[in-house]
mmCIF file of C-alpha atoms in Angstrom:
data_model
loop_
_atom_site.group_PDB
_atom_site.id
_atom_site.type_symbol
_atom_site.label_atom_id
_atom_site.label_comp_id
_atom_site.label_asym_id
_atom_site.label_seq_id
_atom_site.Cartn_x
_atom_site.Cartn_y
_atom_site.Cartn_z
ATOM 1 C CA MET M 628 127.652 -19.702 -13.190
ATOM 2 C CA ALA M 629 124.638 -17.707 -14.289
ATOM 3 C CA ILE M 630 122.309 -19.253 -17.150
ATOM 4 C CA THR M 631 121.286 -17.046 -19.936
ATOM 5 C CA HIS M 632 118.316 -17.841 -21.993
ATOM 6 C CA ILE M 633 117.153 -15.731 -25.109
ATOM 7 C CA SER M 634 113.328 -15.839 -25.771
ATOM 8 C CA THR M 635 111.877 -14.578 -29.002
ATOM 9 C CA GLY M 636 108.314 -13.483 -29.649
ATOM 10 C CA ASP M 637 106.001 -10.801 -30.690
ATOM 11 C CA TRP M 638 105.248 -7.641 -28.654
ATOM 12 C CA LYS M 639 102.171 -9.002 -26.932
ATOM 13 C CA THR M 640 104.253 -11.977 -25.644
ATOM 14 C CA LEU M 641 107.461 -10.050 -24.621
ATOM 15 C CA GLY M 642 106.439 -6.426 -24.587
ATOM 16 C CA GLN M 643 105.810 -6.083 -20.842
ATOM 17 C CA ALA M 644 109.336 -7.170 -19.827
ATOM 18 C CA ALA M 645 111.089 -5.512 -22.859
ATOM 19 C CA SER M 646 109.415 -2.302 -22.167
ATOM 20 C CA GLU M 647 110.617 -2.112 -18.828
ATOM 21 C CA ILE M 648 114.156 -2.768 -19.860
ATOM 22 C CA ARG M 649 114.005 0.067 -22.400
ATOM 23 C CA ARG M 650 112.432 2.389 -20.097
ATOM 24 C CA LYS M 651 115.307 1.957 -17.637
ATOM 25 C CA VAL M 652 118.121 2.082 -20.198
ATOM 26 C CA PHE M 653 116.763 4.401 -22.781
ATOM 27 C CA ILE M 654 114.444 6.766 -20.945
ATOM 28 C CA GLU M 655 115.979 6.808 -17.454
ATOM 29 C CA GLU M 656 119.590 6.289 -18.194
ATOM 30 C CA GLN M 657 120.144 7.987 -21.495
ATOM 31 C CA ASN M 658 117.202 10.643 -21.270
ATOM 32 C CA VAL M 659 115.594 9.558 -24.547
ATOM 33 C CA PRO M 660 112.199 11.285 -24.867
ATOM 34 C CA GLN M 661 109.358 8.719 -24.037
ATOM 35 C CA ASP M 662 107.711 9.823 -27.544
ATOM 36 C CA GLU M 663 110.871 8.816 -29.375
ATOM 37 C CA GLU M 664 111.281 5.619 -27.668
ATOM 38 C CA TRP M 665 107.748 4.477 -28.117
ATOM 39 C CA ASP M 666 107.731 4.884 -31.888
ATOM 40 C CA GLY M 667 104.663 2.578 -32.553
ATOM 41 C CA LEU M 668 106.625 0.028 -34.509
ATOM 42 C CA ASP M 669 106.853 -2.724 -31.859
ATOM 43 C CA PRO M 670 103.881 -4.729 -32.878
ATOM 44 C CA GLU M 671 105.247 -5.322 -36.258
ATOM 45 C CA CYS M 672 108.754 -6.402 -34.917
ATOM 46 C CA GLN M 673 110.075 -9.686 -33.774
ATOM 47 C CA HIS M 674 111.469 -9.273 -30.117
ATOM 48 C CA PHE M 675 114.252 -10.879 -28.174
ATOM 49 C CA LEU M 676 114.408 -10.995 -24.488
ATOM 50 C CA ALA M 677 117.468 -12.166 -22.556
ATOM 51 C CA LEU M 678 116.831 -13.818 -19.190
ATOM 52 C CA LEU M 679 119.624 -14.174 -16.675
ATOM 53 C CA ASP M 680 118.758 -16.784 -14.126
ATOM 54 C CA GLY M 681 115.130 -16.356 -15.054
ATOM 55 C CA GLN M 682 115.208 -12.538 -14.840
ATOM 56 C CA PRO M 683 114.714 -10.249 -17.791
ATOM 57 C CA VAL M 684 118.042 -8.193 -18.280
ATOM 58 C CA GLY M 685 118.148 -7.346 -22.044
ATOM 59 C CA THR M 686 116.243 -6.966 -25.202
ATOM 60 C CA ALA M 687 116.328 -6.144 -28.870
ATOM 61 C CA ARG M 688 113.968 -6.000 -31.709
ATOM 62 C CA LEU M 689 114.126 -6.832 -35.531
ATOM 63 C CA LEU M 690 111.984 -4.865 -37.969
ATOM 64 C CA PRO M 691 110.478 -6.314 -40.870
ATOM 65 C CA ASP M 692 112.956 -4.551 -43.239
ATOM 66 C CA ALA M 693 115.902 -6.283 -41.325
ATOM 67 C CA HIS M 694 116.904 -3.337 -39.059
ATOM 68 C CA ILE M 695 117.861 -4.443 -35.579
ATOM 69 C CA GLY M 696 117.117 -1.780 -32.932
ATOM 70 C CA ARG M 697 116.415 -1.048 -29.267
ATOM 71 C CA VAL M 698 119.237 -3.251 -28.213
ATOM 72 C CA ALA M 699 119.394 -2.730 -24.318
ATOM 73 C CA VAL M 700 120.978 -4.531 -21.457
ATOM 74 C CA LEU M 701 120.433 -3.369 -17.865
ATOM 75 C CA ALA M 702 123.401 -1.954 -16.288
ATOM 76 C CA GLU M 703 123.934 -4.844 -13.733
ATOM 77 C CA ALA M 704 124.135 -7.387 -16.607
ATOM 78 C CA ARG M 705 126.429 -5.336 -18.966
ATOM 79 C CA GLY M 706 129.791 -6.987 -19.877
ATOM 80 C CA SER M 707 128.412 -10.574 -19.501
ATOM 81 C CA GLY M 708 128.024 -11.244 -23.158
ATOM 82 C CA ILE M 709 124.160 -10.726 -23.088
ATOM 83 C CA GLY M 710 124.331 -8.114 -25.829
ATOM 84 C CA GLU M 711 126.289 -10.382 -28.127
ATOM 85 C CA LEU M 712 123.711 -13.303 -27.517
ATOM 86 C CA LEU M 713 120.875 -10.780 -28.243
ATOM 87 C CA MET M 714 122.505 -9.664 -31.517
ATOM 88 C CA GLN M 715 123.184 -13.223 -32.575
ATOM 89 C CA ALA M 716 119.583 -14.141 -32.069
ATOM 90 C CA ALA M 717 118.396 -11.244 -34.125
ATOM 91 C CA ILE M 718 121.001 -11.801 -36.907
ATOM 92 C CA GLU M 719 119.868 -15.507 -37.074
ATOM 93 C CA ALA M 720 116.187 -14.453 -37.310
ATOM 94 C CA ALA M 721 117.050 -12.032 -40.047
ATOM 95 C CA ARG M 722 118.917 -14.829 -42.057
ATOM 96 C CA HIS M 723 116.035 -17.196 -41.411
ATOM 97 C CA ALA M 724 113.688 -14.715 -42.882
ATOM 98 C CA GLY M 725 115.686 -14.731 -45.926
ATOM 99 C CA HIS M 726 117.466 -11.257 -45.502
ATOM 100 C CA THR M 727 120.882 -10.904 -47.125
ATOM 101 C CA GLU M 728 121.928 -7.926 -44.971
ATOM 102 C CA VAL M 729 120.940 -6.389 -41.551
ATOM 103 C CA ALA M 730 121.327 -2.871 -40.447
ATOM 104 C CA LEU M 731 121.312 -0.792 -37.439
ATOM 105 C CA SER M 732 121.739 2.643 -36.075
ATOM 106 C CA ALA M 733 124.433 2.519 -33.361
ATOM 107 C CA GLN M 734 125.053 4.856 -30.721
ATOM 108 C CA VAL M 735 128.704 5.952 -31.331
ATOM 109 C CA HIS M 736 130.012 4.541 -27.996
ATOM 110 C CA ALA M 737 128.793 1.220 -28.898
ATOM 111 C CA LEU M 738 130.522 1.121 -32.314
ATOM 112 C CA ALA M 739 133.372 -1.294 -31.286
ATOM 113 C CA PHE M 740 130.807 -3.804 -29.934
ATOM 114 C CA TYR M 741 129.041 -4.064 -33.231
ATOM 115 C CA GLU M 742 132.297 -4.047 -35.144
ATOM 116 C CA ARG M 743 133.362 -7.118 -33.102
ATOM 117 C CA LEU M 744 130.252 -8.656 -34.551
ATOM 118 C CA GLY M 745 131.179 -7.975 -38.114
ATOM 119 C CA PHE M 746 129.125 -4.811 -38.667
ATOM 120 C CA ALA M 747 130.753 -1.847 -40.665
ATOM 121 C CA ALA M 748 129.938 1.772 -39.992
ATOM 122 C CA HIS M 749 129.287 3.917 -42.827
ATOM 123 C CA GLY M 750 128.042 7.499 -43.510
ATOM 124 C CA ASP M 751 128.363 10.558 -41.323
ATOM 125 C CA GLU M 752 127.654 10.736 -37.504
ATOM 126 C CA PHE M 753 124.033 11.936 -36.846
ATOM 127 C CA MET M 754 122.097 12.734 -33.787
ATOM 128 C CA ASP M 755 119.081 10.624 -32.652
ATOM 129 C CA ALA M 756 117.289 11.377 -29.405
ATOM 130 C CA GLY M 757 120.236 13.722 -28.519
ATOM 131 C CA ILE M 758 122.762 10.808 -28.878
ATOM 132 C CA PRO M 759 125.377 10.623 -31.579
ATOM 133 C CA HIS M 760 124.665 7.538 -33.982
ATOM 134 C CA ARG M 761 126.338 6.048 -37.055
ATOM 135 C CA GLU M 762 124.678 3.712 -39.587
ATOM 136 C CA MET M 763 125.936 0.076 -39.650
ATOM 137 C CA THR M 764 125.342 -2.937 -41.863
ATOM 138 C CA LEU M 765 126.313 -6.658 -41.797
ATOM 139 C CA SER M 766 126.037 -8.779 -44.938
ATOM 140 C CA LEU M 767 124.567 -12.095 -44.206
ATOM 141 C CA THR M 768 125.987 -13.687 -47.239
ATOM 142 C CA GLU M 769 129.448 -13.218 -45.956
ATOM 143 C CA PHE M 770 128.917 -13.454 -42.190
ATOM 144 C CA GLN M 771 129.205 -16.834 -40.468
ATOM 145 C CA PRO M 772 128.601 -16.849 -36.614
#
């Protein structure tokens, strides 16, 4: 059985591995323009890196305002629970920082994934980087992992 580990740190520590995963998933697979992917916010975020048998396969970030973003798992590691582990780490980090709610902009195809974690969608569908999204939130005062 494969061993998964979630590392957390700043952009200086995890940025090289995280940026490679995001380049493959968002820029290559989903055709997100580079200037939209690299928004300049990474240095102020807490980052999460999933390692499967020591190899980086997934990433996410937590912004100071408790928005979770840039959740990406390499194609070969999808369906293995890594996305859920990344989300749990980001949610716990937000809770530890004293936030009462976390938010994210979910790609519409991933709504069910986030709903399984307790997130609720709200508002109208909107386009971001040419991909349909919806806003989602999770109350940390009601949520227990």
